[in-house]
Amino acid sequence: MEPTVWPLYGLRITTPRLELRLPDLDLLSELAEAAAGGIHDEARMPFSVPWSDASPEERGRATFQHVLGTVANRNARAWTLSLAVLHGGQVVGRQDLSADEFAVTREAETGSWLGLAHQGQGIGTEMRAAVLHLAFEGLGAHWVTSAAMTDNPASLGVSRKLGHRPDGLAVVSVGGEARTLRRLRPDRETWEAHRTVPVEVEGLEPCRTLFGV
Ligand SMILES: CC(C)(COP(=O)(O)OP(=O)(O)OC[C@H]1O[C@@H](n2cnc3c(N)ncnc32)[C@H](O)[C@@H]1OP(=O)(O)O)[C@@H](O)C(=O)NCCC(=O)NCCS
């Protein structure tokens, strides 16, 4: 697809093992299949919005609609960039970066998942490092927050490796159950001190206005 109308389709973020890009319909179908294949143990919901508590087919469709929704509903004041993560040419998961009023706050937030078969191999760390680089180096963020359930050692492990500073707790209702989220808030200095993953960004210039910067 020519990224003329929607230049975000031309944005590429690469790390030693991964490429992150806004998925076209073919890649989005692969991403939906990865979601349908399973993301987490059914007994342990890692997300504050329990969208993945669904049949494989519904999970795939929710993923498909989420990514298209981020394109359809995007504006420069409130945006979510929802990227497919490719490893060896195969779509293995999704990495999001979102913000409200980024031009004013210079604060964005990350969120992500990997298909079960691809977890525990350092991919989660590499893909979060990719969007942190985009946010801090590419877009001039001051903070990039994230949050994980206190019983999510993998997500908290990624945050620990990338040097995220603790930013308190929040209690949220997930499917009628009270769950505790640990919030994290790396600033630019902390991010720089913990950079271990080389990241390259291509195609950002024509996208700047879509990020409100
Ligand atoms: C969270 C997620 C993206 C992390 O990606 P990942 O590739 O599995 O994580 P990594 O392999 O990069 O691991 C990062 C660190 O956490 C540690 N870790 C990973 N899984 C762990 C587990 N189950 N228990 C304890 N530590 C764990 C790793 O050992 C690593 O630290 P180390 O290198 O010092 O050993 C992935 O596990 C996932 O998609 N989980 C389900 C969905 C989810 O929880 N999304 C996030 C919601 S906040």
CSV table of N, CA and C and ligand atoms in Angstrom, one decimal, residues 17 39-41 44-48 94-95 110-116 118-128 146-149 152-161 181, ligand 1:
chain,number,residue,atom,x,y,z
A,17,ARG,N,16.0,-7.9,16.1
A,17,ARG,CA,15.2,-9.1,15.6
A,17,ARG,C,13.8,-8.7,15.1
A,39,ILE,N,-3.3,-15.7,24.1
A,39,ILE,CA,-2.4,-14.7,24.6
A,39,ILE,C,-2.0,-14.9,26.0
A,40,HIS,N,-2.9,-15.5,26.8
A,40,HIS,CA,-2.6,-15.7,28.2
A,40,HIS,C,-3.5,-16.9,28.7
A,41,ASP,N,-3.1,-17.3,29.9
A,41,ASP,CA,-3.8,-18.4,30.6
A,41,ASP,C,-5.2,-17.8,30.9
A,44,ARG,N,-6.0,-16.0,34.2
A,44,ARG,CA,-5.3,-14.8,34.6
A,44,ARG,C,-5.5,-13.7,33.6
A,45,MET,N,-6.4,-12.8,33.8
A,45,MET,CA,-6.6,-11.7,32.9
A,45,MET,C,-5.6,-10.6,33.1
A,46,PRO,N,-4.7,-10.3,32.1
A,46,PRO,CA,-3.7,-9.3,32.3
A,46,PRO,C,-4.1,-7.9,31.9
A,47,PHE,N,-5.3,-7.8,31.3
A,47,PHE,CA,-5.7,-6.4,30.7
A,47,PHE,C,-6.8,-5.8,31.6
A,48,SER,N,-6.8,-4.5,31.7
A,48,SER,CA,-7.8,-3.8,32.5
A,48,SER,C,-9.1,-3.9,31.8
A,94,ARG,N,1.4,-7.5,19.2
A,94,ARG,CA,1.0,-6.1,18.9
A,94,ARG,C,1.6,-5.2,20.0
A,95,GLN,N,2.1,-4.0,19.5
A,95,GLN,CA,2.6,-3.0,20.5
A,95,GLN,C,1.9,-1.7,20.2
A,110,THR,N,2.2,2.9,26.9
A,110,THR,CA,2.4,1.7,26.1
A,110,THR,C,1.4,0.6,26.5
A,111,GLY,N,1.2,-0.3,25.6
A,111,GLY,CA,0.4,-1.5,25.9
A,111,GLY,C,0.8,-2.5,24.9
A,112,SER,N,0.7,-3.8,25.3
A,112,SER,CA,1.2,-4.8,24.3
A,112,SER,C,0.7,-6.2,24.6
A,113,TRP,N,0.8,-7.1,23.7
A,113,TRP,CA,0.7,-8.5,23.9
A,113,TRP,C,1.4,-9.3,22.8
A,114,LEU,N,1.8,-10.5,23.2
A,114,LEU,CA,2.4,-11.5,22.2
A,114,LEU,C,1.6,-12.8,22.2
A,115,GLY,N,1.6,-13.5,21.1
A,115,GLY,CA,1.0,-14.8,21.1
A,115,GLY,C,1.8,-15.7,22.0
A,116,LEU,N,1.0,-16.6,22.7
A,116,LEU,CA,1.7,-17.5,23.7
A,116,LEU,C,3.0,-18.1,23.3
A,118,HIS,N,5.3,-17.1,21.6
A,118,HIS,CA,6.4,-16.1,21.3
A,118,HIS,C,6.8,-15.4,22.6
A,119,GLN,N,6.2,-15.8,23.7
A,119,GLN,CA,6.5,-15.1,25.0
A,119,GLN,C,7.8,-15.7,25.6
A,120,GLY,N,8.4,-15.0,26.5
A,120,GLY,CA,9.5,-15.5,27.3
A,120,GLY,C,10.8,-15.6,26.5
A,121,GLN,N,10.9,-14.9,25.4
A,121,GLN,CA,12.1,-14.9,24.6
A,121,GLN,C,12.8,-13.6,24.4
A,122,GLY,N,12.4,-12.6,25.2
A,122,GLY,CA,12.9,-11.3,25.1
A,122,GLY,C,12.3,-10.4,24.1
A,123,ILE,N,11.3,-10.9,23.4
A,123,ILE,CA,10.6,-10.1,22.3
A,123,ILE,C,9.8,-9.0,22.9
A,124,GLY,N,9.2,-9.2,24.0
A,124,GLY,CA,8.4,-8.2,24.7
A,124,GLY,C,9.3,-7.0,25.1
A,125,THR,N,10.5,-7.3,25.5
A,125,THR,CA,11.4,-6.2,25.9
A,125,THR,C,11.9,-5.4,24.7
A,126,GLU,N,12.1,-6.2,23.6
A,126,GLU,CA,12.6,-5.5,22.4
A,126,GLU,C,11.5,-4.6,21.8
A,127,MET,N,10.3,-5.1,21.8
A,127,MET,CA,9.2,-4.3,21.1
A,127,MET,C,8.9,-3.1,22.0
A,128,ARG,N,8.9,-3.2,23.3
A,128,ARG,CA,8.6,-2.0,24.1
A,128,ARG,C,9.8,-1.0,23.9
A,146,SER,N,3.5,3.1,31.7
A,146,SER,CA,2.8,1.8,31.4
A,146,SER,C,2.2,1.3,32.7
A,147,ALA,N,1.4,0.3,32.7
A,147,ALA,CA,0.8,-0.3,33.9
A,147,ALA,C,0.6,-1.8,33.7
A,148,ALA,N,0.8,-2.5,34.8
A,148,ALA,CA,0.7,-4.0,34.7
A,148,ALA,C,0.1,-4.5,36.0
A,149,MET,N,-0.8,-5.5,35.9
A,149,MET,CA,-1.3,-6.1,37.1
A,149,MET,C,-0.1,-6.5,38.0
A,152,ASN,N,1.6,-9.8,37.2
A,152,ASN,CA,2.0,-10.1,35.8
A,152,ASN,C,3.5,-9.9,35.7
A,153,PRO,N,4.3,-11.0,36.1
A,153,PRO,CA,5.7,-10.8,36.2
A,153,PRO,C,6.4,-10.6,34.9
A,154,ALA,N,5.8,-11.0,33.8
A,154,ALA,CA,6.4,-10.8,32.5
A,154,ALA,C,6.4,-9.4,32.1
A,155,SER,N,5.2,-8.7,32.2
A,155,SER,CA,5.2,-7.3,31.9
A,155,SER,C,6.0,-6.5,32.8
A,156,LEU,N,6.0,-6.8,34.1
A,156,LEU,CA,6.8,-6.1,35.1
A,156,LEU,C,8.3,-6.3,34.8
A,157,GLY,N,8.6,-7.5,34.3
A,157,GLY,CA,10.0,-7.9,34.0
A,157,GLY,C,10.5,-7.0,32.9
A,158,VAL,N,9.6,-6.8,31.9
A,158,VAL,CA,10.0,-5.9,30.8
A,158,VAL,C,10.3,-4.5,31.3
A,159,SER,N,9.4,-4.0,32.2
A,159,SER,CA,9.5,-2.7,32.8
A,159,SER,C,10.8,-2.6,33.6
A,160,ARG,N,11.1,-3.6,34.4
A,160,ARG,CA,12.3,-3.6,35.2
A,160,ARG,C,13.5,-3.5,34.3
A,161,LYS,N,13.6,-4.3,33.2
A,161,LYS,CA,14.7,-4.3,32.4
A,161,LYS,C,15.0,-3.0,31.7
A,181,LEU,N,-3.2,-2.6,39.8
A,181,LEU,CA,-2.2,-2.3,38.8
A,181,LEU,C,-1.0,-1.6,39.4
B,1,LIG,C1,3.9,-9.1,28.8
B,1,LIG,C2,4.7,-9.6,27.5
B,1,LIG,C3,4.4,-8.7,26.4
B,1,LIG,C4,6.2,-9.7,27.9
B,1,LIG,O1,6.9,-10.1,26.8
B,1,LIG,P1,7.9,-11.4,26.9
B,1,LIG,O2,8.6,-11.5,25.6
B,1,LIG,O3,7.1,-12.5,27.3
B,1,LIG,O4,8.9,-10.9,28.0
B,1,LIG,P2,10.5,-11.0,28.0
B,1,LIG,O5,10.9,-12.3,27.5
B,1,LIG,O6,11.0,-9.8,27.2
B,1,LIG,O7,10.8,-10.9,29.5
B,1,LIG,C5,11.2,-9.7,30.2
B,1,LIG,C6,11.7,-10.1,31.6
B,1,LIG,O8,10.6,-10.6,32.4
B,1,LIG,C7,11.0,-11.9,32.8
B,1,LIG,N1,9.8,-12.8,32.7
B,1,LIG,C8,9.1,-13.1,31.6
B,1,LIG,N2,8.1,-13.9,31.8
B,1,LIG,C9,8.2,-14.1,33.2
B,1,LIG,C10,7.4,-14.9,34.1
B,1,LIG,N3,6.3,-15.6,33.7
B,1,LIG,N4,7.8,-14.9,35.4
B,1,LIG,C11,8.8,-14.2,35.8
B,1,LIG,N5,9.6,-13.5,35.0
B,1,LIG,C12,9.3,-13.4,33.7
B,1,LIG,C13,12.0,-12.4,31.9
B,1,LIG,O9,12.8,-13.4,32.5
B,1,LIG,C14,12.8,-11.2,31.5
B,1,LIG,O10,13.8,-10.9,32.5
B,1,LIG,P3,15.3,-11.4,32.4
B,1,LIG,O11,15.7,-11.1,31.0
B,1,LIG,O12,16.0,-10.6,33.4
B,1,LIG,O13,15.2,-12.8,32.6
B,1,LIG,C15,4.2,-11.0,27.1
B,1,LIG,O14,4.6,-11.9,28.1
B,1,LIG,C16,2.7,-11.1,26.9
B,1,LIG,O15,2.2,-10.8,25.9
B,1,LIG,N6,1.9,-11.5,28.0
B,1,LIG,C17,0.4,-11.6,27.9
B,1,LIG,C18,-0.2,-10.3,27.7
B,1,LIG,C19,0.2,-9.3,28.7
B,1,LIG,O16,0.4,-9.6,29.8
B,1,LIG,N7,0.3,-8.0,28.2
B,1,LIG,C20,0.7,-6.9,29.0
B,1,LIG,C21,-0.4,-6.4,29.8
B,1,LIG,S1,0.2,-5.1,30.9
